[in-house]
Coordinates of N, CA and C and ligand atoms in Angstrom, one line a residue:
M34 N 0.8 -1.2 0.0 CA 0.0 0.0 0.0 C 0.9 1.3 0.0
L35 N 0.4 2.3 -0.7 CA 1.1 3.6 -0.7 C 1.3 4.1 0.7
P36 N 2.4 4.9 1.0 CA 2.5 5.5 2.3 C 1.3 6.5 2.5
P37 N 0.9 6.8 3.7 CA -0.2 7.7 4.0 C 0.2 9.2 3.5
L38 N -0.7 9.8 2.8 CA -0.5 11.1 2.3 C -1.5 12.1 2.9
L39 N -1.0 13.0 3.7 CA -1.9 14.0 4.3 C -2.1 15.2 3.3
V40 N -3.4 15.5 3.1 CA -3.7 16.6 2.1 C -4.5 17.7 2.9
P41 N -3.9 18.7 3.4 CA -4.7 19.7 4.1 C -5.7 20.4 3.2
S42 N -6.9 20.6 3.8 CA -8.0 21.3 3.1 C -8.0 22.8 3.4
I43 N -7.8 23.6 2.4 CA -7.7 25.1 2.6 C -9.0 25.7 3.1
L44 N -10.1 24.9 3.1 CA -11.4 25.4 3.6 C -11.2 25.8 5.0
A45 N -10.3 25.1 5.8 CA -10.1 25.5 7.2 C -8.9 26.4 7.3
G46 N -8.4 26.9 6.2 CA -7.3 27.9 6.3 C -7.8 29.3 6.5
D47 N -6.9 30.3 6.3 CA -7.3 31.7 6.4 C -7.7 32.2 5.1
H48 N -9.0 32.5 4.9 CA -9.6 32.8 3.6 C -9.2 34.3 3.2
A49 N -8.7 35.1 4.1 CA -8.2 36.4 3.8 C -6.7 36.3 3.3
R50 N -6.1 35.2 3.7 CA -4.7 34.9 3.4 C -4.4 33.5 2.9
L51 N -5.2 33.1 1.8 CA -5.1 31.7 1.4 C -3.6 31.4 1.0
A52 N -2.9 32.4 0.4 CA -1.5 32.1 0.0 C -0.7 31.7 1.2
D53 N -0.9 32.3 2.3 CA -0.2 32.0 3.5 C -0.5 30.5 4.0
S54 N -1.8 30.2 3.9 CA -2.2 28.8 4.3 C -1.5 27.8 3.4
A55 N -1.4 28.1 2.1 CA -0.8 27.2 1.1 C 0.7 27.1 1.4
A56 N 1.3 28.3 1.8 CA 2.7 28.3 2.1 C 3.1 27.5 3.3
L57 N 2.2 27.5 4.3 CA 2.4 26.6 5.5 C 2.5 25.2 5.1
V58 N 1.6 24.7 4.2 CA 1.6 23.3 3.7 C 2.9 23.0 3.0
A59 N 3.3 23.9 2.2 CA 4.6 23.7 1.4 C 5.8 23.6 2.4
R60 N 5.8 24.5 3.3 CA 6.9 24.6 4.3 C 7.1 23.3 5.1
L61 N 6.0 22.6 5.3 CA 6.1 21.4 6.1 C 6.5 20.2 5.2
G62 N 6.7 20.5 3.9 CA 7.1 19.4 3.0 C 6.0 18.6 2.5
L63 N 4.7 19.0 2.7 CA 3.6 18.3 2.2 C 3.4 18.6 0.7
P64 N 3.2 17.7 -0.2 CA 3.1 18.0 -1.6 C 1.8 18.5 -2.1
R65 N 0.7 18.3 -1.4 CA -0.6 18.6 -2.0 C -1.5 19.4 -1.0
I66 N -2.4 20.2 -1.7 CA -3.4 20.9 -0.9 C -4.8 20.6 -1.6
H67 N -5.8 20.6 -0.8 CA -7.2 20.3 -1.2 C -8.0 21.6 -1.3
L68 N -8.6 21.8 -2.4 CA -9.4 23.1 -2.6 C -10.9 22.7 -2.9
D69 N -11.7 23.1 -2.0 CA -13.1 22.8 -2.0 C -13.9 23.9 -2.8
I70 N -14.6 23.5 -3.8 CA -15.4 24.4 -4.7 C -16.9 24.0 -4.5
M71 N -17.6 25.0 -3.9 CA -19.0 24.7 -3.6 C -19.9 25.8 -4.3
D72 N -21.1 25.3 -4.8 CA -21.9 26.2 -5.7 C -23.2 26.6 -5.0
G73 N -23.5 26.2 -3.8 CA -24.7 26.7 -3.1 C -25.9 25.9 -3.6
H74 N -25.7 24.9 -4.5 CA -26.8 24.1 -5.0 C -26.6 22.6 -4.7
F75 N -25.5 22.1 -5.2 CA -25.2 20.7 -4.9 C -24.9 20.6 -3.4
V76 N -24.3 21.6 -2.8 CA -24.2 21.7 -1.3 C -24.7 23.0 -0.8
P77 N -25.1 23.1 0.4 CA -25.7 24.4 0.9 C -24.6 25.4 1.4
N78 N -23.6 25.6 0.6 CA -22.6 26.5 1.0 C -21.8 27.0 -0.2
L79 N -21.1 28.1 -0.1 CA -20.4 28.7 -1.2 C -18.9 28.8 -0.8
T80 N -18.0 28.6 -1.8 CA -16.6 29.0 -1.5 C -16.1 29.9 -2.5
F81 N -15.2 29.4 -3.4 CA -14.6 30.3 -4.4 C -14.5 29.6 -5.7
G82 N -14.1 30.4 -6.7 CA -14.1 29.9 -8.1 C -12.7 29.8 -8.7
P83 N -12.6 29.7 -10.0 CA -11.3 29.5 -10.7 C -10.4 30.8 -10.6
G84 N -11.0 31.9 -10.4 CA -10.2 33.1 -10.3 C -9.3 33.1 -9.0
T85 N -9.9 32.5 -8.0 CA -9.1 32.4 -6.7 C -8.0 31.3 -6.9
V86 N -8.4 30.2 -7.5 CA -7.4 29.1 -7.7 C -6.3 29.7 -8.6
A87 N -6.6 30.5 -9.6 CA -5.5 31.0 -10.5 C -4.6 32.0 -9.7
A88 N -5.2 32.8 -8.8 CA -4.4 33.7 -8.0 C -3.5 32.9 -7.0
L89 N -4.0 31.9 -6.5 CA -3.2 31.0 -5.6 C -2.1 30.4 -6.3
R90 N -2.3 30.0 -7.5 CA -1.3 29.3 -8.4 C -0.1 30.2 -8.6
Q91 N -0.4 31.5 -8.6 CA 0.7 32.5 -8.8 C 1.8 32.3 -7.8
S92 N 1.5 31.9 -6.6 CA 2.5 31.9 -5.5 C 2.7 30.5 -5.0
S93 N 2.2 29.5 -5.6 CA 2.3 28.1 -5.1 C 2.6 27.1 -6.2
R94 N 3.5 26.2 -5.9 CA 3.8 25.1 -6.8 C 3.2 23.8 -6.3
L95 N 2.5 23.8 -5.2 CA 1.9 22.6 -4.7 C 1.0 21.9 -5.7
F96 N 0.8 20.6 -5.5 CA -0.2 19.9 -6.3 C -1.6 20.3 -5.8
F97 N -2.4 20.9 -6.7 CA -3.7 21.4 -6.3 C -4.8 20.3 -6.6
E98 N -5.4 19.9 -5.6 CA -6.5 18.9 -5.7 C -7.8 19.7 -5.6
V99 N -8.5 19.8 -6.7 CA -9.7 20.6 -6.8 C -10.9 19.7 -6.7
H100 N -11.7 19.8 -5.6 CA -12.9 19.0 -5.3 C -14.1 19.8 -5.7
L101 N -14.7 19.5 -6.8 CA -15.9 20.2 -7.3 C -17.2 19.7 -6.7
M102 N -17.8 20.5 -5.8 CA -19.1 20.2 -5.3 C -20.1 21.0 -6.0
L103 N -20.5 20.6 -7.2 CA -21.3 21.4 -8.2 C -22.3 20.6 -8.8
D104 N -23.5 21.2 -9.1 CA -24.5 20.5 -9.8 C -24.1 20.1 -11.2
E105 N -23.3 21.0 -11.8 CA -22.9 20.8 -13.2 C -21.4 20.9 -13.4
P106 N -20.7 19.9 -12.8 CA -19.2 20.0 -12.8 C -18.7 19.9 -14.2
D107 N -19.4 19.3 -15.1 CA -18.9 19.1 -16.5 C -18.8 20.5 -17.2
R108 N -19.5 21.5 -16.7 CA -19.3 22.9 -17.3 C -18.1 23.6 -16.8
Y109 N -17.4 23.1 -15.8 CA -16.4 23.9 -15.1 C -15.0 23.3 -15.1
V110 N -14.8 22.1 -15.8 CA -13.5 21.5 -15.7 C -12.5 22.4 -16.5
E111 N -12.9 22.9 -17.6 CA -11.9 23.7 -18.4 C -11.4 24.9 -17.6
P112 N -12.3 25.8 -17.0 CA -11.8 26.9 -16.3 C -10.9 26.5 -15.1
F113 N -11.2 25.4 -14.4 CA -10.3 25.0 -13.3 C -9.0 24.4 -13.7
A114 N -9.0 23.7 -14.9 CA -7.7 23.3 -15.4 C -6.9 24.5 -15.8
A115 N -7.5 25.5 -16.5 CA -6.7 26.7 -16.9 C -6.2 27.4 -15.7
A116 N -6.9 27.3 -14.6 CA -6.5 28.1 -13.4 C -5.4 27.4 -12.7
G117 N -5.0 26.2 -13.1 CA -3.8 25.6 -12.5 C -4.1 24.3 -11.6
A118 N -5.3 23.8 -11.7 CA -5.6 22.5 -11.0 C -4.6 21.4 -11.5
S119 N -4.2 20.6 -10.5 CA -3.4 19.4 -10.9 C -4.3 18.2 -11.0
L120 N -5.3 18.1 -10.2 CA -6.3 17.0 -10.2 C -7.7 17.7 -10.0
I121 N -8.7 17.2 -10.7 CA -10.0 17.7 -10.6 C -10.9 16.5 -10.3
S122 N -11.6 16.6 -9.1 CA -12.5 15.4 -8.7 C -14.0 15.9 -8.8
I123 N -14.8 15.0 -9.4 CA -16.2 15.3 -9.7 C -17.1 14.3 -9.0
H124 N -18.3 14.7 -8.5 CA -19.2 13.8 -7.8 C -20.0 13.0 -8.8
I125 N -20.3 11.8 -8.3 CA -21.1 10.8 -9.2 C -22.6 11.2 -9.1
E126 N -23.0 11.9 -8.1 CA -24.5 12.0 -7.8 C -25.3 12.8 -8.9
P127 N -24.8 14.0 -9.3 CA -25.6 14.7 -10.3 C -25.6 14.0 -11.6
S128 N -26.6 14.2 -12.5 CA -26.6 13.5 -13.8 C -26.0 14.4 -14.9
Y129 N -24.9 13.8 -15.4 CA -24.2 14.4 -16.6 C -23.4 13.3 -17.1
D130 N -22.6 13.4 -18.1 CA -21.8 12.3 -18.7 C -20.5 12.2 -17.9
H131 N -20.6 11.3 -16.9 CA -19.4 11.2 -16.0 C -18.1 10.7 -16.7
A132 N -18.3 9.7 -17.5 CA -17.2 9.1 -18.2 C -16.5 10.1 -19.2
D133 N -17.4 10.8 -19.9 CA -16.8 11.8 -20.8 C -16.1 13.0 -20.0
T134 N -16.7 13.4 -18.9 CA -16.1 14.5 -18.1 C -14.7 14.0 -17.6
L135 N -14.7 12.7 -17.1 CA -13.4 12.2 -16.6 C -12.3 12.2 -17.7
T136 N -12.7 11.8 -18.9 CA -11.8 11.8 -20.1 C -11.4 13.2 -20.4
R137 N -12.3 14.2 -20.4 CA -11.9 15.6 -20.7 C -10.9 16.1 -19.7
I138 N -11.1 15.8 -18.4 CA -10.1 16.2 -17.4 C -8.7 15.8 -17.7
K139 N -8.6 14.5 -18.2 CA -7.3 14.0 -18.5 C -6.7 14.7 -19.8
K140 N -7.6 14.9 -20.7 CA -7.1 15.6 -22.0 C -6.7 17.0 -21.7
L141 N -7.2 17.6 -20.6 CA -6.7 18.9 -20.2 C -5.4 18.9 -19.4
G142 N -4.9 17.7 -19.2 CA -3.5 17.5 -18.6 C -3.6 17.4 -17.1
C143 N -4.8 17.2 -16.6 CA -5.0 17.0 -15.1 C -5.2 15.5 -14.8
Q144 N -5.0 15.2 -13.5 CA -5.5 13.9 -13.0 C -6.9 14.0 -12.8
N145 N -7.7 12.9 -12.7 CA -9.1 13.0 -12.5 C -9.5 12.1 -11.2
G146 N -10.6 12.5 -10.7 CA -11.1 11.7 -9.5 C -12.6 11.7 -9.5
I147 N -13.2 10.6 -8.9 CA -14.6 10.5 -8.8 C -14.9 10.4 -7.3
V148 N -16.0 11.1 -6.9 CA -16.3 11.3 -5.5 C -17.7 10.7 -5.2
L149 N -17.9 10.1 -4.0 CA -19.2 9.6 -3.6 C -19.6 10.2 -2.2
N150 N -20.8 10.6 -2.2 CA -21.4 11.1 -0.9 C -21.7 9.9 0.0
P151 N -21.8 10.2 1.3 CA -22.1 9.1 2.3 C -23.3 8.2 1.9
G152 N -24.3 8.7 1.3 CA -25.5 7.9 0.9 C -25.4 7.2 -0.4
T153 N -24.2 7.3 -1.1 CA -24.1 6.7 -2.4 C -23.3 5.4 -2.2
P154 N -23.8 4.3 -2.7 CA -23.1 3.0 -2.6 C -21.9 2.9 -3.5
A155 N -20.9 2.1 -3.0 CA -19.7 1.9 -3.8 C -20.0 1.4 -5.2
A156 N -21.1 0.7 -5.4 CA -21.4 0.1 -6.8 C -21.6 1.3 -7.8
A157 N -22.0 2.5 -7.3 CA -22.2 3.6 -8.3 C -21.0 3.9 -9.0
V158 N -19.8 3.8 -8.5 CA -18.6 4.2 -9.2 C -17.8 3.0 -9.8
E159 N -18.3 1.8 -9.5 CA -17.6 0.6 -9.9 C -17.2 0.6 -11.4
P160 N -18.2 1.0 -12.3 CA -17.9 0.9 -13.7 C -16.8 1.9 -14.2
L161 N -16.5 2.9 -13.3 CA -15.6 4.0 -13.7 C -14.2 3.7 -13.1
L162 N -14.0 2.7 -12.3 CA -12.7 2.5 -11.5 C -11.5 2.4 -12.4
N163 N -11.7 1.9 -13.6 CA -10.5 1.7 -14.5 C -10.1 3.0 -15.2
R164 N -10.8 4.1 -15.0 CA -10.5 5.3 -15.7 C -10.2 6.5 -14.8
V165 N -10.0 6.2 -13.5 CA -9.7 7.3 -12.6 C -8.4 7.2 -11.9
D166 N -7.9 8.4 -11.5 CA -6.6 8.4 -10.7 C -6.9 8.4 -9.2
L167 N -8.1 8.8 -8.9 CA -8.5 8.9 -7.5 C -9.9 8.6 -7.2
V168 N -10.2 7.9 -6.2 CA -11.6 7.7 -5.7 C -11.7 8.3 -4.3
L169 N -12.6 9.3 -4.2 CA -12.8 10.0 -2.9 C -14.1 9.6 -2.3
V170 N -14.0 9.0 -1.1 CA -15.1 8.6 -0.3 C -15.4 9.7 0.7
M171 N -16.5 10.4 0.6 CA -16.8 11.4 1.6 C -17.2 10.7 2.9
T172 N -16.6 11.2 4.0 CA -16.8 10.6 5.3 C -17.6 11.6 6.2
V173 N -18.2 12.6 5.5 CA -19.2 13.5 6.1 C -20.1 13.9 4.9
Q174 N -21.3 14.4 5.2 CA -22.1 15.0 4.1 C -21.4 16.3 3.7
P175 N -21.0 16.5 2.4 CA -20.2 17.6 2.0 C -20.9 19.0 2.2
G176 N -20.1 20.0 2.4 CA -20.7 21.3 2.5 C -20.0 22.2 3.6
F177 N -19.6 21.5 4.6 CA -19.0 22.2 5.8 C -17.8 21.5 6.4
G178 N -16.8 22.2 6.9 CA -15.8 21.6 7.6 C -16.2 21.3 9.1
G179 N -15.4 20.6 9.8 CA -15.7 20.5 11.2 C -16.8 19.5 11.6
Q180 N -17.2 18.6 10.7 CA -18.2 17.7 11.1 C -17.6 16.4 11.6
S181 N -18.5 15.5 12.2 CA -18.0 14.2 12.7 C -17.9 13.2 11.7
F182 N -16.8 12.4 11.8 CA -16.5 11.3 10.9 C -17.6 10.3 10.9
R183 N -17.9 9.8 9.7 CA -19.0 8.7 9.6 C -18.3 7.3 9.5
R184 N -18.3 6.7 10.7 CA -17.6 5.4 10.7 C -18.3 4.3 9.8
D185 N -19.6 4.6 9.5 CA -20.3 3.6 8.6 C -19.8 3.6 7.2
M186 N -18.8 4.5 6.9 CA -18.2 4.5 5.6 C -17.0 3.5 5.4
L187 N -16.6 2.9 6.5 CA -15.5 2.0 6.5 C -15.7 0.8 5.6
P188 N -16.9 0.2 5.6 CA -17.1 -1.0 4.7 C -17.0 -0.5 3.2
K189 N -17.5 0.7 2.9 CA -17.4 1.2 1.5 C -15.9 1.3 1.1
L190 N -15.1 1.8 2.0 CA -13.6 1.9 1.7 C -13.1 0.5 1.5
E191 N -13.4 -0.4 2.3 CA -12.9 -1.8 2.2 C -13.3 -2.4 0.9
Q192 N -14.6 -2.2 0.5 CA -15.1 -2.7 -0.8 C -14.3 -2.1 -2.0
I193 N -14.1 -0.8 -2.0 CA -13.4 -0.2 -3.1 C -11.9 -0.6 -3.1
A194 N -11.3 -0.7 -1.9 CA -9.9 -1.2 -1.9 C -9.8 -2.6 -2.4
E195 N -10.8 -3.4 -2.1 CA -10.8 -4.8 -2.6 C -10.9 -4.9 -4.1
W196 N -11.8 -4.1 -4.7 CA -11.9 -4.0 -6.2 C -10.5 -3.6 -6.8
R197 N -9.9 -2.6 -6.1 CA -8.6 -2.1 -6.6 C -7.6 -3.3 -6.6
R198 N -7.6 -4.0 -5.5 CA -6.6 -5.1 -5.4 C -6.9 -6.2 -6.4
T199 N -8.2 -6.7 -6.5 CA -8.5 -7.8 -7.4 C -8.4 -7.5 -8.8
R200 N -8.5 -6.2 -9.2 CA -8.5 -5.8 -10.6 C -7.1 -5.3 -11.0
G201 N -6.2 -5.2 -10.0 CA -4.9 -4.7 -10.3 C -4.8 -3.2 -10.7
L202 N -5.8 -2.5 -10.1 CA -5.8 -1.0 -10.4 C -4.9 -0.3 -9.4
N203 N -4.6 1.0 -9.8 CA -3.7 1.7 -8.8 C -4.2 3.2 -8.6
F204 N -5.5 3.4 -8.6 CA -6.0 4.7 -8.2 C -5.7 5.0 -6.7
R205 N -5.6 6.2 -6.3 CA -5.5 6.6 -4.9 C -6.9 6.4 -4.3
L206 N -7.0 6.0 -3.1 CA -8.3 5.9 -2.3 C -8.2 7.0 -1.2
E207 N -9.1 8.0 -1.3 CA -9.0 9.1 -0.4 C -10.3 9.3 0.4
V208 N -10.1 9.8 1.6 CA -11.2 10.1 2.5 C -11.2 11.6 2.8
D209 N -12.4 12.2 3.1 CA -12.5 13.6 3.3 C -13.7 13.9 4.2
G210 N -13.4 14.5 5.4 CA -14.4 14.8 6.3 C -14.2 14.2 7.7
G211 N -14.0 15.0 8.7 CA -13.8 14.5 10.1 C -12.6 13.6 10.3
I212 N -11.5 13.9 9.5 CA -10.3 13.1 9.6 C -9.3 13.8 10.6
D213 N -9.0 12.9 11.6 CA -7.9 13.3 12.5 C -7.0 12.1 12.6
L214 N -6.1 12.1 13.6 CA -5.2 10.9 13.7 C -5.9 9.6 14.0
A215 N -7.0 9.7 14.8 CA -7.7 8.5 15.2 C -8.5 7.9 14.0
T216 N -9.3 8.8 13.4 CA -10.2 8.3 12.3 C -9.3 8.0 11.1
A217 N -8.2 8.7 10.9 CA -7.3 8.3 9.8 C -6.8 6.9 9.9
A218 N -6.5 6.5 11.2 CA -5.9 5.2 11.4 C -7.0 4.1 11.1
E219 N -8.3 4.4 11.3 CA -9.3 3.4 11.0 C -9.5 3.3 9.5
C220 N -9.4 4.5 8.8 CA -9.5 4.5 7.3 C -8.3 3.8 6.7
R221 N -7.1 4.0 7.3 CA -5.9 3.3 6.8 C -6.0 1.8 6.9
A222 N -6.6 1.3 8.0 CA -6.8 -0.1 8.1 C -7.8 -0.6 7.0
A223 N -8.6 0.2 6.5 CA -9.6 -0.2 5.5 C -9.1 0.0 4.1
G224 N -7.8 0.4 4.0 CA -7.2 0.5 2.7 C -7.0 1.9 2.1
T225 N -7.2 2.9 2.9 CA -7.1 4.3 2.4 C -5.6 4.7 2.4
D226 N -5.2 5.5 1.4 CA -3.8 6.0 1.3 C -3.8 7.5 1.3
T227 N -4.9 8.2 1.1 CA -4.8 9.7 0.9 C -5.9 10.3 1.8
F228 N -5.5 11.3 2.6 CA -6.4 11.7 3.7 C -6.5 13.3 3.7
V229 N -7.7 13.8 3.4 CA -7.9 15.2 3.5 C -8.2 15.6 4.9
A230 N -7.6 16.6 5.4 CA -7.8 17.1 6.7 C -7.8 18.6 6.8
G231 N -9.0 19.1 7.2 CA -9.1 20.6 7.3 C -8.9 21.1 8.7
T232 N -10.0 20.9 9.5 CA -9.9 21.4 10.9 C -8.8 20.8 11.7
S233 N -8.5 19.5 11.6 CA -7.5 18.9 12.4 C -6.1 19.4 12.1
F234 N -5.9 19.8 10.8 CA -4.6 20.3 10.4 C -4.4 21.8 10.7
F235 N -5.3 22.6 10.2 CA -5.2 24.1 10.3 C -5.5 24.5 11.8
G236 N -6.3 23.7 12.5 CA -6.7 24.0 13.8 C -5.7 23.4 14.9
A237 N -4.8 22.7 14.4 CA -3.8 22.0 15.3 C -2.9 23.1 16.0
P238 N -2.7 22.9 17.3 CA -1.7 23.9 17.9 C -0.4 23.9 17.2
D239 N 0.0 22.8 16.7 CA 1.3 22.7 16.0 C 1.1 21.8 14.8
P240 N 0.8 22.4 13.6 CA 0.6 21.7 12.4 C 1.8 20.8 12.0
A241 N 3.0 21.2 12.3 CA 4.2 20.5 12.0 C 4.2 19.1 12.8
A242 N 3.8 19.2 14.0 CA 3.8 18.0 14.9 C 2.7 17.1 14.4
F243 N 1.5 17.7 14.0 CA 0.4 16.9 13.5 C 0.9 16.2 12.2
A244 N 1.5 16.9 11.3 CA 2.0 16.2 10.0 C 3.0 15.1 10.3
A245 N 3.8 15.3 11.3 CA 4.9 14.3 11.7 C 4.2 13.1 12.2
A246 N 3.2 13.3 13.1 CA 2.4 12.2 13.7 C 1.7 11.4 12.6
F247 N 1.2 12.1 11.6 CA 0.4 11.6 10.5 C 1.3 10.6 9.7
A248 N 2.5 11.1 9.4 CA 3.4 10.3 8.6 C 3.7 8.9 9.2
K249 N 3.5 8.8 10.5 CA 3.8 7.5 11.2 C 2.6 6.6 11.2
L250 N 1.5 7.0 10.6 CA 0.3 6.1 10.6 C 0.5 4.7 10.1
Ligands
LIG76 C1 -16.4 19.2 3.2 C2 -15.1 19.4 2.4 C3 -13.9 19.0 3.1 C4 -13.7 19.8 4.4 C5 -13.3 18.8 5.4 O1 -17.5 19.4 2.3 O2 -15.2 18.6 1.2 O3 -12.8 19.0 2.3 O4 -12.6 20.8 4.2 O5 -13.1 19.5 6.6 P1 -12.8 18.8 8.0 O6 -11.5 18.1 7.8 O7 -12.8 19.9 9.0 O8 -13.9 17.8 8.2
LIG77 ZN1 -13.3 18.3 0.0

């Protein structure tokens, strides 16, 4: 299994100084940052758009993982790729051409990812597993940081990890929502390699110590 990768979510960073929040991540030697894009429809909250991602790209060379929580993600992959996204992940729940959108993301030079809400079964993404770089299992209902981890998502992680193993696939398996050292350890045991952490990272008294502890998972 891949070593555990901690991906801080800038949702819990300083939104007046996003560049400083990204710089902290880079200073700790972490390669990736997670950027949550919300449209007020697919989720009941709003964040920021491609203009902000492009501005952040001016001062950061981190791998930008862009998590689109949008009703019509297929309409926005081009602007986020142009803004400097390294990976674009799209939800399975809205209806649009998922396979085509995943292909378009790759043609734009980005990695792609498919995301499942807590209420969505693993089977919903099964036919797409051979065409993705990342599968993101939401471990909270998306929309807000600081929610409690959904332990009932562990069997879903185990199922997807099992498909990955038996089919010889090598996508990353990521969790997002309520992740701290304890919940990450449970997800790790279920086959997860990639861990989004907002509140537990940016809210830690010592983010460097948190990242060091994380690396030992
Ligand atoms: C929630 C977002 C998450 C959020 C996680 O809708 O997708 O990325 O930042 O926040 P925490 O880690 O605080 O649960
Ligand atoms: Zn997210």
